[in-house]
Coordinates of C-alpha atoms in Angstrom, one line a residue:
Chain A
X3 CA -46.0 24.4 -26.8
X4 CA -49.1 25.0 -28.5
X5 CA -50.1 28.7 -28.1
X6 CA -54.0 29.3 -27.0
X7 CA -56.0 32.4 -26.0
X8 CA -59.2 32.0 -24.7
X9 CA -62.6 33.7 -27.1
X10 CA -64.2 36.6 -25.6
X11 CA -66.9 35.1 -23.1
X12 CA -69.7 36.2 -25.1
X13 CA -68.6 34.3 -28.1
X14 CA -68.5 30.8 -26.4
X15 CA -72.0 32.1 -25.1
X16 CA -72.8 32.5 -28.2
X17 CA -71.6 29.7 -29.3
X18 CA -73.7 27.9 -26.6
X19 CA -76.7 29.0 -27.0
X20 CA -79.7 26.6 -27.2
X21 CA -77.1 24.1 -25.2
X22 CA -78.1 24.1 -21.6
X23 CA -75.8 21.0 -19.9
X24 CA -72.5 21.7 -20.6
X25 CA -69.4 19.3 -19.9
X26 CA -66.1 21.2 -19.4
X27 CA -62.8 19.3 -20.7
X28 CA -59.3 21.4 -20.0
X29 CA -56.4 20.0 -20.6
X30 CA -53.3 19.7 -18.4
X31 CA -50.4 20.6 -20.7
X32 CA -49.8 23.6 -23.2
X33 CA -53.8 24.9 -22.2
X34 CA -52.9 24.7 -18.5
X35 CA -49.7 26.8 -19.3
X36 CA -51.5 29.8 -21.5
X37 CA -53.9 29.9 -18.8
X38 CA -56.5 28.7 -21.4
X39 CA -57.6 25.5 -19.9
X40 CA -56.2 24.9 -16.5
X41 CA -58.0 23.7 -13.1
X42 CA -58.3 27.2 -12.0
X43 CA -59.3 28.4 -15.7
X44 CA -62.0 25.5 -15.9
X45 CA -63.6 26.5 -12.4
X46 CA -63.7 30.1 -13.5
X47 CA -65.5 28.9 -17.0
X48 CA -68.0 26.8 -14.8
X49 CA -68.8 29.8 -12.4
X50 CA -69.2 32.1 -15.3
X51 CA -72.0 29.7 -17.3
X52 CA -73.7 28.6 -14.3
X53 CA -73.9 32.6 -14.2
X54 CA -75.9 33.0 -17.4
X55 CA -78.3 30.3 -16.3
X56 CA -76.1 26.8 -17.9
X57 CA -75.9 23.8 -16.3
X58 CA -72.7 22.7 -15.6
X59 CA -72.8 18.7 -15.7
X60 CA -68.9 18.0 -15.3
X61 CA -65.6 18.9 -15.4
X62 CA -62.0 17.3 -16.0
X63 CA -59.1 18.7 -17.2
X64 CA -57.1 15.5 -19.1
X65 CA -53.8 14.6 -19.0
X66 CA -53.1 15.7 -22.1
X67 CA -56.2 16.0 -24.3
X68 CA -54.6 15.1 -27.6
X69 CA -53.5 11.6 -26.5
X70 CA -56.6 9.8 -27.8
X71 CA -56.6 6.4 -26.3
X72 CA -55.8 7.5 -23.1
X73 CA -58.1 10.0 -23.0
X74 CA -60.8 8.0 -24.1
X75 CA -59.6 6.0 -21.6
X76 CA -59.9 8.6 -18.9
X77 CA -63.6 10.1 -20.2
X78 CA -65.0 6.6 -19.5
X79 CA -65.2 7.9 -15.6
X80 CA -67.2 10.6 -16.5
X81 CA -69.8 8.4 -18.8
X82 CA -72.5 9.4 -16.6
X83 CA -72.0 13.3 -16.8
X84 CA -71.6 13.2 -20.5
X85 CA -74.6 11.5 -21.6
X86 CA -76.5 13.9 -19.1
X87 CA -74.9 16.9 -21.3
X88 CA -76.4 18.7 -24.5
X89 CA -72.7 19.7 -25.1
X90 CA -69.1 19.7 -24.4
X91 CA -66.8 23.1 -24.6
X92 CA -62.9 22.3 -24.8
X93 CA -61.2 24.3 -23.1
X94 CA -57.4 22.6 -24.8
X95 CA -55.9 23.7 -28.5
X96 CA -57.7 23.1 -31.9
X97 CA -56.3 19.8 -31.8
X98 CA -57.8 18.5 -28.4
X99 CA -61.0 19.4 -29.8
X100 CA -60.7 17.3 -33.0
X101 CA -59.6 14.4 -30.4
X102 CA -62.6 14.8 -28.0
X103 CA -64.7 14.8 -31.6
X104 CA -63.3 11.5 -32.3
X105 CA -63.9 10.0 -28.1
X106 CA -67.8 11.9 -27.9
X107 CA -69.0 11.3 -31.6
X108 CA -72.4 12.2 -31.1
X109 CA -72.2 15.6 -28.8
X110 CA -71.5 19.0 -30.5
X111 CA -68.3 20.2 -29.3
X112 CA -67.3 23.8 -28.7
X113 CA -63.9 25.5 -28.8
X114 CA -63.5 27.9 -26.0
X115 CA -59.9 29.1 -27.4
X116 CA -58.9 30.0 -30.3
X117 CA -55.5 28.2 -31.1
X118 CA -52.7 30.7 -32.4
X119 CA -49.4 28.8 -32.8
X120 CA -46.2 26.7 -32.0
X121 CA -44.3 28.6 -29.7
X122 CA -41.5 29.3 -27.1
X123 CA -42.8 30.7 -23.3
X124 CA -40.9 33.8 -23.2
X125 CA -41.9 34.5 -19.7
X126 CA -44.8 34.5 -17.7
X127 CA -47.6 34.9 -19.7
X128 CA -45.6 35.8 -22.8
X129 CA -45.3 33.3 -26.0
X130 CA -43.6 33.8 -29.6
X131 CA -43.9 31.6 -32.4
X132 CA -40.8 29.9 -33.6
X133 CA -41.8 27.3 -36.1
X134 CA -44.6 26.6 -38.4
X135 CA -43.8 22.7 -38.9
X136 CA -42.6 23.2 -42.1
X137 CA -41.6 19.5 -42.8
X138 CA -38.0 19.8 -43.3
X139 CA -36.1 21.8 -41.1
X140 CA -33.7 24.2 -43.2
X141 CA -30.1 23.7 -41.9
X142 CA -29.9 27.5 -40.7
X143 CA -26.0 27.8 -41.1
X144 CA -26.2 26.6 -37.1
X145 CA -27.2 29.9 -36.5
X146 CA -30.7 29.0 -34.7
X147 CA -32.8 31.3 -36.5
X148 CA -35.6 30.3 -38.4
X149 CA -36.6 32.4 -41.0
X150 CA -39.6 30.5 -42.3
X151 CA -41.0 31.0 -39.3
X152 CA -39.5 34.1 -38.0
X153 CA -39.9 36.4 -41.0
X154 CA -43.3 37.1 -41.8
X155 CA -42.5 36.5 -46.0
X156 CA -40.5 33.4 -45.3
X157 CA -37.8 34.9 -46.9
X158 CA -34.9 32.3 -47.4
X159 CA -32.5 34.6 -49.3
X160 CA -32.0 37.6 -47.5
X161 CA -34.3 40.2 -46.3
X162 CA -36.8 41.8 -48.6
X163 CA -36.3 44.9 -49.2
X164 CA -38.8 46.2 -46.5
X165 CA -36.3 46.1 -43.4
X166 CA -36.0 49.7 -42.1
X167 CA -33.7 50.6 -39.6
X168 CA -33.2 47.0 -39.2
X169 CA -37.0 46.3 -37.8
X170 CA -39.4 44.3 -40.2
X171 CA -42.2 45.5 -43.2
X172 CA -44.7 43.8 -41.9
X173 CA -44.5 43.5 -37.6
X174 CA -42.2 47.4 -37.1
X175 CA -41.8 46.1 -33.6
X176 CA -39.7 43.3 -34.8
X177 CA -36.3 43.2 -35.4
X178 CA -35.8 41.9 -39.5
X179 CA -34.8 38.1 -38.4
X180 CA -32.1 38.2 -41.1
X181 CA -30.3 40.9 -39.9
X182 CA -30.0 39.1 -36.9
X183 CA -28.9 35.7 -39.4
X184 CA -26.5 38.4 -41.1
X185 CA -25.0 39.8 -37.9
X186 CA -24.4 36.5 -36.1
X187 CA -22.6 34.7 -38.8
X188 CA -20.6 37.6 -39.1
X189 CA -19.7 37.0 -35.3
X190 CA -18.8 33.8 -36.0
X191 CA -16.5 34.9 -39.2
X192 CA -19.0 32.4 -41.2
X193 CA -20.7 34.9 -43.5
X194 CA -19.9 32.7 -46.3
X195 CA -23.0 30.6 -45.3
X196 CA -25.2 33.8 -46.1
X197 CA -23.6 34.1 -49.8
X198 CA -25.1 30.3 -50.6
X199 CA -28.2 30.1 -53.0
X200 CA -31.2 28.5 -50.9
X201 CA -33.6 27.2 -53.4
X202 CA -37.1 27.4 -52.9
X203 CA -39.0 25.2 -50.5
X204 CA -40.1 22.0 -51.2
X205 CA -43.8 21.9 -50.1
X206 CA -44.6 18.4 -51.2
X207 CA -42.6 17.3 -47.6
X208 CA -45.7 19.0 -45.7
X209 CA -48.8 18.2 -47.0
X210 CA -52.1 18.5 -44.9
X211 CA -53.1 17.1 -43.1
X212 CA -49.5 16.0 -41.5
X213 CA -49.7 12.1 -40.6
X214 CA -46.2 10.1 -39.6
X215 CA -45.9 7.1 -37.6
X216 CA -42.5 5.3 -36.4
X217 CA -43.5 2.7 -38.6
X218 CA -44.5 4.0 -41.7
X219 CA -42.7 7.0 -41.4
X220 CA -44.2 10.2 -42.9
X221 CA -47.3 8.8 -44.7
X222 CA -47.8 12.2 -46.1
X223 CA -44.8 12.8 -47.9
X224 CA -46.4 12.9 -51.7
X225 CA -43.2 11.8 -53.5
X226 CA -42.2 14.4 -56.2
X227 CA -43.0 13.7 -59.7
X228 CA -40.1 16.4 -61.3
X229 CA -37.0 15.0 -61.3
Chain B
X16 CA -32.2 40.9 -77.4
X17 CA -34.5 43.8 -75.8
X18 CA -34.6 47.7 -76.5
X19 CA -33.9 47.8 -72.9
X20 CA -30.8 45.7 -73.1
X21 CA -29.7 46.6 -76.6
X22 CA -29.3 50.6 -75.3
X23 CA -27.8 48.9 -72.3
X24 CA -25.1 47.2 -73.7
X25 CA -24.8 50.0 -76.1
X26 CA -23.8 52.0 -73.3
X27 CA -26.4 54.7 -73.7
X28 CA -27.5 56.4 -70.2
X29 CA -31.0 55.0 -69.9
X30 CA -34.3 56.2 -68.7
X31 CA -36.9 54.5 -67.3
X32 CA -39.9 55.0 -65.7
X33 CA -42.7 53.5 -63.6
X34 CA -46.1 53.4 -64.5
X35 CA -48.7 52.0 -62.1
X36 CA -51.7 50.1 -63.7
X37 CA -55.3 51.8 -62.9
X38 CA -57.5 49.9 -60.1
X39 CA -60.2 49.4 -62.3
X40 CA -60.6 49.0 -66.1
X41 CA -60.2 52.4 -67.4
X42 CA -56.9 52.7 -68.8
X43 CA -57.8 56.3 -70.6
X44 CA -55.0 58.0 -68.1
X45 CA -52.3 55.2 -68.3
X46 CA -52.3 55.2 -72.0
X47 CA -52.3 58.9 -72.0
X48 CA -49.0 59.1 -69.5
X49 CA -47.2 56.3 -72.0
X50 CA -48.1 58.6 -75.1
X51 CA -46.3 61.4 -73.3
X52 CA -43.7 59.9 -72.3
X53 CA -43.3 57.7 -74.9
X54 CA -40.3 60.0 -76.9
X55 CA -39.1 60.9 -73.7
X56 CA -38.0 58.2 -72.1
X57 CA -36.8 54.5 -73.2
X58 CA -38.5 51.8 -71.5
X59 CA -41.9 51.9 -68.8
X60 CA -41.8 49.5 -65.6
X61 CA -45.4 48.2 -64.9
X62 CA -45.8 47.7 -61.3
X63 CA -47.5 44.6 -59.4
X64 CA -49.9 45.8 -57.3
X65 CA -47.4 48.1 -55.4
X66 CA -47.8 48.5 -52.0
X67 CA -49.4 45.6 -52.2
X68 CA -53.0 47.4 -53.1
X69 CA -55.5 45.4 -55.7
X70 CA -54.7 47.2 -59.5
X71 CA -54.9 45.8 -62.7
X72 CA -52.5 43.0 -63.6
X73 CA -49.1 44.2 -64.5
X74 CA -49.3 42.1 -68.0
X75 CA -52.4 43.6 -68.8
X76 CA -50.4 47.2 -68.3
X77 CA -47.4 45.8 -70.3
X78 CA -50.0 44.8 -73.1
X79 CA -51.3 48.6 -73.2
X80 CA -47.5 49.8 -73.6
X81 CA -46.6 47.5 -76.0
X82 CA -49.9 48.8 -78.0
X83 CA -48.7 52.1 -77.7
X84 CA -45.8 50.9 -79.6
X85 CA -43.4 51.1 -76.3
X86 CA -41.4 48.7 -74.4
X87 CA -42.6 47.6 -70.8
X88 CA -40.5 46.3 -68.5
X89 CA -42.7 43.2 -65.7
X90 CA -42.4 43.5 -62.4
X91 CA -43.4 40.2 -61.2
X92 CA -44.0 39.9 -57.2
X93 CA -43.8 36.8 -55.3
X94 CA -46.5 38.1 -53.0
X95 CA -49.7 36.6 -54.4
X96 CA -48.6 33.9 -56.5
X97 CA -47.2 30.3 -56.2
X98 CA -44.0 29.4 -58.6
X99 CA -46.8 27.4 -60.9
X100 CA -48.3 30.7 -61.4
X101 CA -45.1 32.8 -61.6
X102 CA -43.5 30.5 -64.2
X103 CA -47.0 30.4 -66.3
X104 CA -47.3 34.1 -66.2
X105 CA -43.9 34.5 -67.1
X106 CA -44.5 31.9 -70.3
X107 CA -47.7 33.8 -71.2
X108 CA -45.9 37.3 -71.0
X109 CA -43.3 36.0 -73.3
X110 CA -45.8 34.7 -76.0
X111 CA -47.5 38.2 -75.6
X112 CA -44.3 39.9 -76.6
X113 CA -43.1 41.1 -72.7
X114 CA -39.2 40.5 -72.7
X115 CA -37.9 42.6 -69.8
X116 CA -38.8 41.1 -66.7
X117 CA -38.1 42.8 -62.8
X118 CA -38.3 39.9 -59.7
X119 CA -39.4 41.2 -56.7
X120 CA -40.3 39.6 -53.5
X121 CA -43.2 42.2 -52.6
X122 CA -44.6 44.3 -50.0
X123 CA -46.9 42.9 -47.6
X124 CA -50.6 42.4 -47.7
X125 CA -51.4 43.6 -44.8
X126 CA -49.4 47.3 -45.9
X127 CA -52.0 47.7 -49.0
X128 CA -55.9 48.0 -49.4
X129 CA -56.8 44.1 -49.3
X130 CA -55.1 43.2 -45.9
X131 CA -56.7 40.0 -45.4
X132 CA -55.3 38.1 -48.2
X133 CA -53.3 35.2 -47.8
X134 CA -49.5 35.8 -47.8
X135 CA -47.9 33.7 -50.8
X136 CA -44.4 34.1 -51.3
X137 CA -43.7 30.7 -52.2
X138 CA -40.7 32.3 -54.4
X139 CA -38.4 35.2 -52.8
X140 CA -37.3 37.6 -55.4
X141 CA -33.8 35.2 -55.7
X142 CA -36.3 32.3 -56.1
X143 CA -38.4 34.6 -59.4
X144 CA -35.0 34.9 -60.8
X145 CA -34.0 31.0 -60.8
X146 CA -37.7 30.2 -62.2
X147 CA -37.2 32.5 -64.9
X148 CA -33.2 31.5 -65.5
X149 CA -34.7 27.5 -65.4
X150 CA -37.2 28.7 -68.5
X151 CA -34.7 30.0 -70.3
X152 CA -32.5 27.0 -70.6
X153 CA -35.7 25.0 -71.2
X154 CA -36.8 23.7 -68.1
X155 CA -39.5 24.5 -65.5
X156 CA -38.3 24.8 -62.1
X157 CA -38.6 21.5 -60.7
X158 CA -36.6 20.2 -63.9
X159 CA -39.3 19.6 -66.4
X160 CA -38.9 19.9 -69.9
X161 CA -40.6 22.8 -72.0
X162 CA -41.6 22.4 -75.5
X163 CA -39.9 24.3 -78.0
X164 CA -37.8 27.4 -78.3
X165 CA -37.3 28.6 -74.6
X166 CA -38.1 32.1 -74.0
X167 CA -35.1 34.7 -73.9
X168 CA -36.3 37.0 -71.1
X169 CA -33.6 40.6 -70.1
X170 CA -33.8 39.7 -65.8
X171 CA -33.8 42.5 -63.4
X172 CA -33.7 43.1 -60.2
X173 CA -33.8 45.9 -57.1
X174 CA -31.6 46.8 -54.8
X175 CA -31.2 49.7 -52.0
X176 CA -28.1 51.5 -52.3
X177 CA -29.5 53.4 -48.6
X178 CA -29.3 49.8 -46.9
X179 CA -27.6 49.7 -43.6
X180 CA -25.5 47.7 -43.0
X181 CA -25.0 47.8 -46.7
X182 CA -22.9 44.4 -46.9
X183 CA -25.8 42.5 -46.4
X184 CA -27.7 44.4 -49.9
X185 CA -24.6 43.1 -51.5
X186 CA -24.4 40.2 -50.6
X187 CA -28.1 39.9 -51.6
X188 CA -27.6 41.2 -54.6
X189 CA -24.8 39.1 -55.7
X190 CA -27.5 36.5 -55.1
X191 CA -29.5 37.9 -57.2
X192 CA -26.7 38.1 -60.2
X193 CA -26.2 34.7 -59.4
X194 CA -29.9 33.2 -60.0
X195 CA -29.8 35.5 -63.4
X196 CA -30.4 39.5 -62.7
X197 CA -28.8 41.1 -65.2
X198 CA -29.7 44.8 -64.3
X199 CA -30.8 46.5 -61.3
X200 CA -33.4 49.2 -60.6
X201 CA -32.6 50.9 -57.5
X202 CA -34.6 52.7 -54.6
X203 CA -34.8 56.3 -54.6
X204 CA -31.4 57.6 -53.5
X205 CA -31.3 61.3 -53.0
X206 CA -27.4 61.8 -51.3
X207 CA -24.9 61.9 -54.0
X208 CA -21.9 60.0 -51.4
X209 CA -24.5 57.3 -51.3
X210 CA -25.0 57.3 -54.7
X211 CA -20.8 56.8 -55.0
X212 CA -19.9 54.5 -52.5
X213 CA -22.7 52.1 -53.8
X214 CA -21.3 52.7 -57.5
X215 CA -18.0 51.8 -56.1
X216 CA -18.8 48.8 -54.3
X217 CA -20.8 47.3 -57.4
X218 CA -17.9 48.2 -60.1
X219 CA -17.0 44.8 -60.3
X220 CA -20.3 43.4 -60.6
X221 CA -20.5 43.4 -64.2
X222 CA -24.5 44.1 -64.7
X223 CA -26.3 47.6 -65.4
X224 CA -27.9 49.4 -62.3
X225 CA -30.3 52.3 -63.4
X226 CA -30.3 54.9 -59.8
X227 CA -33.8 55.1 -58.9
X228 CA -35.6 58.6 -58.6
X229 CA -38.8 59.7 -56.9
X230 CA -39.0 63.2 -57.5
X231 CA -40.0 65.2 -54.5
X232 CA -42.9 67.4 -54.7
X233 CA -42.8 69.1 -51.1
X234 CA -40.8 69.1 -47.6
X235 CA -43.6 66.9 -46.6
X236 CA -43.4 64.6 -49.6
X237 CA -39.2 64.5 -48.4
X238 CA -40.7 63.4 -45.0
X239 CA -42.9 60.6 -46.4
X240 CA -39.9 59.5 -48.3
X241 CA -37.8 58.7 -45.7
X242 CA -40.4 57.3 -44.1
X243 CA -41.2 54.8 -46.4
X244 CA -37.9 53.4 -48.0
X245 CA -35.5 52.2 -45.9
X246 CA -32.5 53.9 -44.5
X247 CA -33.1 57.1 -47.3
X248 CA -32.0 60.1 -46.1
X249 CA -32.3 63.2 -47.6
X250 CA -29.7 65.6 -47.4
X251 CA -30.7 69.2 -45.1
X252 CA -29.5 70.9 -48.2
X253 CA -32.3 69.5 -50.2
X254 CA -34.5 69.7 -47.5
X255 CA -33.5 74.0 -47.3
X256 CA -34.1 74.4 -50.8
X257 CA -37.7 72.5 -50.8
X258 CA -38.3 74.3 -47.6
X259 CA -37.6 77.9 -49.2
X260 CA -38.7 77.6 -52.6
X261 CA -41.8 79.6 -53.8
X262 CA -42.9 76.3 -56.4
X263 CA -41.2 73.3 -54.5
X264 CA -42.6 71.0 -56.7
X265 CA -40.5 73.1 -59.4
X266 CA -37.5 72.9 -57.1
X267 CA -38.4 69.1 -56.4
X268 CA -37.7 68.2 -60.5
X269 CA -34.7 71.0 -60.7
X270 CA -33.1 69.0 -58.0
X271 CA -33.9 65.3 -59.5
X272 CA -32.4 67.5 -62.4
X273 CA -29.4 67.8 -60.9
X274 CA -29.0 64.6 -59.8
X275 CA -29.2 63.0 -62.5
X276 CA -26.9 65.1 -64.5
X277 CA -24.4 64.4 -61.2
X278 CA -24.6 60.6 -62.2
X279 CA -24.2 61.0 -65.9
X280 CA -21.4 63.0 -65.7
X281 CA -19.5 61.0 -63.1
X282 CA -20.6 57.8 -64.4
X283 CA -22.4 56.3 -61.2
X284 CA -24.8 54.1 -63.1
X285 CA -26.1 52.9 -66.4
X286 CA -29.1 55.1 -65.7
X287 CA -31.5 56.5 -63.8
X288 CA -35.4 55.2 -63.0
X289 CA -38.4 57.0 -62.3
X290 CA -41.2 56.9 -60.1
X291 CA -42.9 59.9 -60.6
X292 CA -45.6 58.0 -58.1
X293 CA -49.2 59.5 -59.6
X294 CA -46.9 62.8 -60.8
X295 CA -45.7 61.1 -64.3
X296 CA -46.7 64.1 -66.2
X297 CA -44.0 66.3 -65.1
X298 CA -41.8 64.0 -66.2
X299 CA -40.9 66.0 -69.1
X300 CA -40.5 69.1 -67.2
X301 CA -37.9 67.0 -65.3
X302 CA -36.1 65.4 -68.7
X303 CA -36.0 69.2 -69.9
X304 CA -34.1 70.5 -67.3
X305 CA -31.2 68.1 -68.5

């Protein structure tokens, strides 16, 4: 699930300003379930600009925004609004944006969120980040613990030396992620996996901007000169 | 082979200290602290912007000891460099004469004075370590070739002796041995069973740890201690006497005094290092007392 939060009203005014027909685009999946860019959030939006004197030309919240033929697919039914509209605000993840960018070349499009990460829904209203797309996921022992994305230095080693009282440096309110690492192996008698060397990362696997199709496979991946 | 390790091996009780490179370009007051200490103690750490705040470079420091005709000891972070930059500083530090070499992964960003920078850490301190064992036999770390004599770098690495659980210190540090650290620099440590059980559990690990001291100036400054390095505590009894004394920074070096005698004498370490932490000119008083 891609994390969002939506900006602080008065930004996206900002942001708008000088644009007076706006077309609002939500999205049904990962925005939907941050609250970010729902039906009910999009209505809300829509209320809150007509309020400062927008126009609000249309609205649809697409199913999801990031699939780009079919959501240039589904914008075609809304033709009319659009070319009515000065600008669009997006109301999905950084991601839809770019997507809508690609559909409505010629309109400037605004983000209405600001897209934080890749995440778990914890509960209601309550998201954590548990991987950062790395490119290669590190065979964690079978422990389930990422530390690349769990421990805010990436350690792969170890803790650092910052772990106090078993919380982390950096976040306090965090328990250190290899402790955790530490005291589950030991549960599972498997402690031995913690005494292996990890070598550094290789970031040649991930390079940006990530591109992989079943076909090609990743097209990306720079092959490594070094031996 | 490097003064460091030479008395090392040697089997002389060693003393080092830390020295913290100025944030800015004056270096008037660290060259004045290595003069002092300069027939006091054996070899100065230069740290790497510790605490993660902006200083000048730790080579440049290194450079200022070695022209004080002194022996520096890197510390090299992983922090705010990539391994093509660690593995080129370490290079250009050997050609400038910088031997001893201390990997550390480093604090934060957002604990120091520039908290927007962008997080590096490409190499953990295990990772420093392998970069620098790879130059040594010749090779970059990706498997490259160097040109010429390889360097000969003296590898060190930290450890916290307060850890808890300490099993998983160990186990780090035996990493650490493994990817080339071949003498450790510890956190403060303040409670002499500490100091022993650690000795004990290390006896067979066949590299030199130096007990690190931060000598305490006040019952406040014994606060911020524990405050700031993990799982330190500091024993009531030193608390009492800090608490009661009429100069406790006096009382603060008598019992670092002590201390350090307690280690000698029982043979818990190679040595002891410093950080005096802006107070390096009462080192001597300190060194005096033993």
């Amino acid at each position: 699930m891609i994390i969002t939060k939506q900006k602080p009203f008065e930004e996206i005014a900002e942001e708008l300003s000088g644009y007076d027909r706006v077309f609002l685009v939500g999205c049904s999946l990962c925005a939907t379930a941050c609250k970010t860019g729902g039906e009910e959030e999009v209505k809300a939006m829509k209320e809150k600009l007509e309020a400062v004197g927008k126009t609000v030309t249309g609205t649809v919240v697409l199913d999801p925004v990031c699939n780009l033929q079919k959501s240039r697919r589904d914008l075609r039914k809304f033709s009319q609004e659009i070319s009515q509209s000065d600008a669009v605000l997006c109301m999905a993840c950084g991601n839809g944006l770019q997507t809508l960018a690609e559909i409505l070349e010629d309109l400037p499009i605004f983000p209405a969120n600001d897209t934080l990460f890749l995440g778990e829904i914890k509960r209601f209203g309550v998201f954590e980040e548990r991987c950062i797309q790395c490119g290669k996921c590190l065979l964690t022992s079978g422990v389930g613990l990422c530390p690349i994305s769990r421990c805010p230095k990436g350690m792969v080693n170890g803790p650092c030396g910052g772990a106090k009282d078993g919380f982390c440096e950096a976040n306090p309110e965090m328990k250190c992620i290899w402790l955790e690492i530490y005291e589950k192996l030991k549960k599972m008698g498997r402690l031995d996996e913690f005494r292996k060397i990890i070598p550094p990362l290789d970031h040649s696997l991930r390079v940006k901007p990530g591109k992989y199709s079943f076909r090609r496979g990743v097209v990306n991946d720079v092959p490594s000169k070094a031996s | 082979m490097t003064y460091l390790q030479k008395l090392l091996n040697e089997g002389k009780f060693v003393i080092t200290a830390e020295v913290g490179p100025p944030k800015g370009v004056d270096l008037t007051r660290f060259r004045e602290i290595v003069r002092l200490l300069k027939g006091e103690i054996d070899v100065f750490n230069v740290t790497d912007g510790q605490g993660a705040s902006m200083r000048l470079s730790s080579l440049a420091g290194c450079l200022a000891i070695l022209s004080e005709g002194a022996e520096p000891v890197m510390q090299m972070t992983g922090r705010d460099r990539n391994r093509i930059a660690i593995q080129s500083e370490l290079l250009g530090a050997y050609t400038l004469g910088v031997r001893n070499i201390l990997a550390i992964t480093g604090d934060y960003p957002t604990l120091g004075d520039n908290p927007q920078a962008k997080p590096v850490y490409d190499l953990d301190s295990v990772g420093i370590l392998l970069a620098a064992s790879s130059l040594m036999r010749g090779k970059d770390l990706s498997g490259n070739e160097l040109r010429g004599e390889p360097p000969r770098f003296y590898l060190g690495a930290t450890v916290n002796p307060n850890f808890s659980p300490l099993e998983v210190e160990l186990i780090k540090m035996e990493k650490k041995i493994e990817s080339g650290a071949r003498f450790f620099q510890t956190q403060a440590v303040y409670d002499l069973k500490v100091a022993e059980d650690f000795s004990k559990a290390v006896s067979d690990f066949n590299v030199k740890i130096l007990f690190g001291i931060i000598p305490l100036r006040s019952l406040k400054s014994a606060k911020f201690v524990s405050e700031v390095i993990p799982g330190v505590k500091v024993p009531r009894e030193i608390l009492y006497r800090l608490e009661i004394a009429p100069d406790p920074k006096l009382e603060g070096l008598r019992i670092s005094a002590e201390f350090i005698k307690k280690i000698r004498e029982y043979g818990l370490a190679h040595g002891v290092h410093i950080m005096a932490i802006g107070a390096e000119k009462s080192i001597p008083v300190l060194l005096d007392m033993l």
